[in-house]
PDB file of C-alpha atoms in Angstrom:
ATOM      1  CA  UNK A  25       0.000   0.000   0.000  1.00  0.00           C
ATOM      2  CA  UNK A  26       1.210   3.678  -0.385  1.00  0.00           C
ATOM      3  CA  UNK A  27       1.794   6.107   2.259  1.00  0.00           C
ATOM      4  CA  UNK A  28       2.139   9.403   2.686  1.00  0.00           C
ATOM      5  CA  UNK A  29       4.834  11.042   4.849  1.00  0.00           C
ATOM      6  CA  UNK A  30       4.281  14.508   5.595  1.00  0.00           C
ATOM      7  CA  UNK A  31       7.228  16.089   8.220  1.00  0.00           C
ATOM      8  CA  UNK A  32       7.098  19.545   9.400  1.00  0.00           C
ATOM      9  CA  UNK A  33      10.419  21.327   9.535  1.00  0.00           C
ATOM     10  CA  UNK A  34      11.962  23.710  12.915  1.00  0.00           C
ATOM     11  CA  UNK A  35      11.746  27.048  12.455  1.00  0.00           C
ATOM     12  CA  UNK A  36      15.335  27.828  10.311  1.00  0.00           C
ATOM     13  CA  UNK A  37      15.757  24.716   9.639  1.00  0.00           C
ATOM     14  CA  UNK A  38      18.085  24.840   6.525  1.00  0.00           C
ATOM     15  CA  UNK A  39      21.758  24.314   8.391  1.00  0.00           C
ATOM     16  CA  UNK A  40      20.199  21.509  10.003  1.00  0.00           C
ATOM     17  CA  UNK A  41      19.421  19.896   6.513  1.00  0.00           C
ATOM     18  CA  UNK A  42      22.467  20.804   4.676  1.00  0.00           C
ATOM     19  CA  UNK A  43      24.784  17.591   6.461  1.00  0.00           C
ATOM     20  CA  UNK A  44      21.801  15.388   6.878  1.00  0.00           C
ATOM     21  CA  UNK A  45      20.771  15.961   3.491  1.00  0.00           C
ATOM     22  CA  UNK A  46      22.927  13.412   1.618  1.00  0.00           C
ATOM     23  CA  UNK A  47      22.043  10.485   3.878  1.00  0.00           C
ATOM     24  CA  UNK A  48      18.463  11.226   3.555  1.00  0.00           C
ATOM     25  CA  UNK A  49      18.575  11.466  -0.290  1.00  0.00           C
ATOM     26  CA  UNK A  50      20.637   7.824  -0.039  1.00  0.00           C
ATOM     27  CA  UNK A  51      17.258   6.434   1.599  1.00  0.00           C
ATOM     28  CA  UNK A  52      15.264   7.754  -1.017  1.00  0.00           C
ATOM     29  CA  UNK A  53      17.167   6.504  -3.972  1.00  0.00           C
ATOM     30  CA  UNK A  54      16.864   3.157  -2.508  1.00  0.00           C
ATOM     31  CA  UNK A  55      13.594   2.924  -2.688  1.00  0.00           C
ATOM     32  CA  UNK A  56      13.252   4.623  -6.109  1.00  0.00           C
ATOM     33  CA  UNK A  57      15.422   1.429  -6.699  1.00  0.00           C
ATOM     34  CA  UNK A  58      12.891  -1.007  -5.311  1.00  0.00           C
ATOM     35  CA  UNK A  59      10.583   1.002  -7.613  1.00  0.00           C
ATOM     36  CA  UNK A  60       8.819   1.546  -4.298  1.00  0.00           C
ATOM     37  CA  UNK A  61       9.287   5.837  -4.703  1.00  0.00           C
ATOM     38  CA  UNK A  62       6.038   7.658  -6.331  1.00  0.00           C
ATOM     39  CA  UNK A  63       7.318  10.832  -5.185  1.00  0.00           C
ATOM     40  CA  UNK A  64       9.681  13.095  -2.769  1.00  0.00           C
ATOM     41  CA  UNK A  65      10.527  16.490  -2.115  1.00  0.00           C
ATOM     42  CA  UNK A  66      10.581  19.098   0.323  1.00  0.00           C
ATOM     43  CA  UNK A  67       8.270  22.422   0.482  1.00  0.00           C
ATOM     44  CA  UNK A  68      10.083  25.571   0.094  1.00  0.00           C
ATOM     45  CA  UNK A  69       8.949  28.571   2.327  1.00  0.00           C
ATOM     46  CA  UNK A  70       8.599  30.840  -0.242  1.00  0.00           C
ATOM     47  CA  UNK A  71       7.109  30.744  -3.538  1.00  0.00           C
ATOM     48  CA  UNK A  72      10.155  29.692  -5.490  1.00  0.00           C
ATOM     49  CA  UNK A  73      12.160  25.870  -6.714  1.00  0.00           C
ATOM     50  CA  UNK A  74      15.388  27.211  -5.257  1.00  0.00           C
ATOM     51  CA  UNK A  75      14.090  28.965  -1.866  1.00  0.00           C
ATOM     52  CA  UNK A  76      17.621  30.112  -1.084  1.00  0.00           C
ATOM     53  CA  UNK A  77      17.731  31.301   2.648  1.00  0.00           C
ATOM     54  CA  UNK A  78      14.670  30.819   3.167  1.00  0.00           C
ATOM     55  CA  UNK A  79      14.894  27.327   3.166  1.00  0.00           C
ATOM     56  CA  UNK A  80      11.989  25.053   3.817  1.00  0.00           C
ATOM     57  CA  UNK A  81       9.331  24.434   5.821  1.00  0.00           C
ATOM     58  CA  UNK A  82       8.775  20.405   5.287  1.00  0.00           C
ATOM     59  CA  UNK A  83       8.963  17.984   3.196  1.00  0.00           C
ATOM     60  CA  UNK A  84       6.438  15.120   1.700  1.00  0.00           C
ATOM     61  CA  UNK A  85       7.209  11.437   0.780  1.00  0.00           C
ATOM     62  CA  UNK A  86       4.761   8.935  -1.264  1.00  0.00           C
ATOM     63  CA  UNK A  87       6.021   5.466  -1.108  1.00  0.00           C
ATOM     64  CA  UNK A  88       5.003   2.191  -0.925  1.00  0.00           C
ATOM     65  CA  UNK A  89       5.281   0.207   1.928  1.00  0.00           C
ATOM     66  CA  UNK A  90       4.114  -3.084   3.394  1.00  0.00           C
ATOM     67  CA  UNK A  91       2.077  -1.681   6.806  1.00  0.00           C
ATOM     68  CA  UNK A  92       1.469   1.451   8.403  1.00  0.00           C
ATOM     69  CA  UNK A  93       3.967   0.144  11.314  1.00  0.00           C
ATOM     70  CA  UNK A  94       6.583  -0.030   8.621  1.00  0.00           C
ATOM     71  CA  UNK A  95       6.015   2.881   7.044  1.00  0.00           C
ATOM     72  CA  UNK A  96       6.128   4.689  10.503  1.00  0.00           C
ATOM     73  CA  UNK A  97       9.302   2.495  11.143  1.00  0.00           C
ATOM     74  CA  UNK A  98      11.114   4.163   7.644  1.00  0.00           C
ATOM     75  CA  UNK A  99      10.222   8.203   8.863  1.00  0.00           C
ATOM     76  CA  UNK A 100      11.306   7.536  12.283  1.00  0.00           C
ATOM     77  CA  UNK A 101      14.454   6.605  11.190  1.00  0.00           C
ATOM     78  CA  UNK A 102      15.565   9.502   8.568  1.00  0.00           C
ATOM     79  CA  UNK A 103      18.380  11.457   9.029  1.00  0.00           C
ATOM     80  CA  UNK A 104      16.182  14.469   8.834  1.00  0.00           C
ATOM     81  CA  UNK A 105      14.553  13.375  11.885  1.00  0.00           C
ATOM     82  CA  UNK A 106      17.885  12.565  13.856  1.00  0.00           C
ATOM     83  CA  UNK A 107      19.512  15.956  12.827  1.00  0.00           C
ATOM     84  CA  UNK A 108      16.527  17.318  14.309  1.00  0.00           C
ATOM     85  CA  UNK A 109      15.146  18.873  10.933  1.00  0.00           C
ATOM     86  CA  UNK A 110      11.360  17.831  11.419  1.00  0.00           C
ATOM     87  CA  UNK A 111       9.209  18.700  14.683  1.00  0.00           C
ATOM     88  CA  UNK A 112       6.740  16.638  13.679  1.00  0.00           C
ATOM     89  CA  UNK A 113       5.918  13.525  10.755  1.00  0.00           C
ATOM     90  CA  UNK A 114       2.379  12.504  10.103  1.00  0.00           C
ATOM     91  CA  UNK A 115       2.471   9.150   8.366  1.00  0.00           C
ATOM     92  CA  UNK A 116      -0.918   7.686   6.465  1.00  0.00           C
ATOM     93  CA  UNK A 117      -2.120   5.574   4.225  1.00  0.00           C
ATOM     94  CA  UNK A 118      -2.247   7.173   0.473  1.00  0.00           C
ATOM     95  CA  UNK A 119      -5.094   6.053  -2.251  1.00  0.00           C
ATOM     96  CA  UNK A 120      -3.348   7.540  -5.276  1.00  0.00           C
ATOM     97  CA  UNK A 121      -6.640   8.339  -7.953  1.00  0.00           C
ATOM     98  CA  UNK A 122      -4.481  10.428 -10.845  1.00  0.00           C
ATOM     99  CA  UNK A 123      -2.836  10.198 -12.889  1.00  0.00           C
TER     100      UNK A 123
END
């Protein structure tokens, strides 16, 4: 089933991201390898691709996993969440409709 991970970033969270960032993208090409990746990518904070300073304020993941528990299992463990990027990660199941 797919799931959606939503995670809420701290307030200027950006420096925080930058070392964590490589590890985190490492976990996400892995499952694009499993071809269990729909999509992944964070929000910027202002209206723009490359935010600059202004960094982010989140991030959303749509993947495919084989439980909620494991799904819940995969956030918990990002390096976002150990670098203490995210103060919060919803996790639920996804119905994708379209396309």
């Amino acid at each position: 089933m797919l799931y959606a991970i939503m995670s809420r970033d701290v307030e200027n969270s950006l420096e925080k991201r930058k070392p964590a960032r490589p590890d985190h993208i490492a976990r996400l090409e892995e499952l694009k390898k499993q071809g269990r990746l729909v999509l992944a990518g964070p929000h910027p904070a202002i209206d723009s691709n490359e935010p600059g300073p202004a960094g982010f304020t989140g991030s959303l993941v749509i993947a495919e996993f084989a439980s909620l528990e494991e799904a819940t299992a995969w956030a918990d463990a990002d390096p976002y969440v150990k670098a203490g990027v995210y103060d919060a990660v919803t996790v639920k199941p996804f119905k994708k409709v379209l396309p």
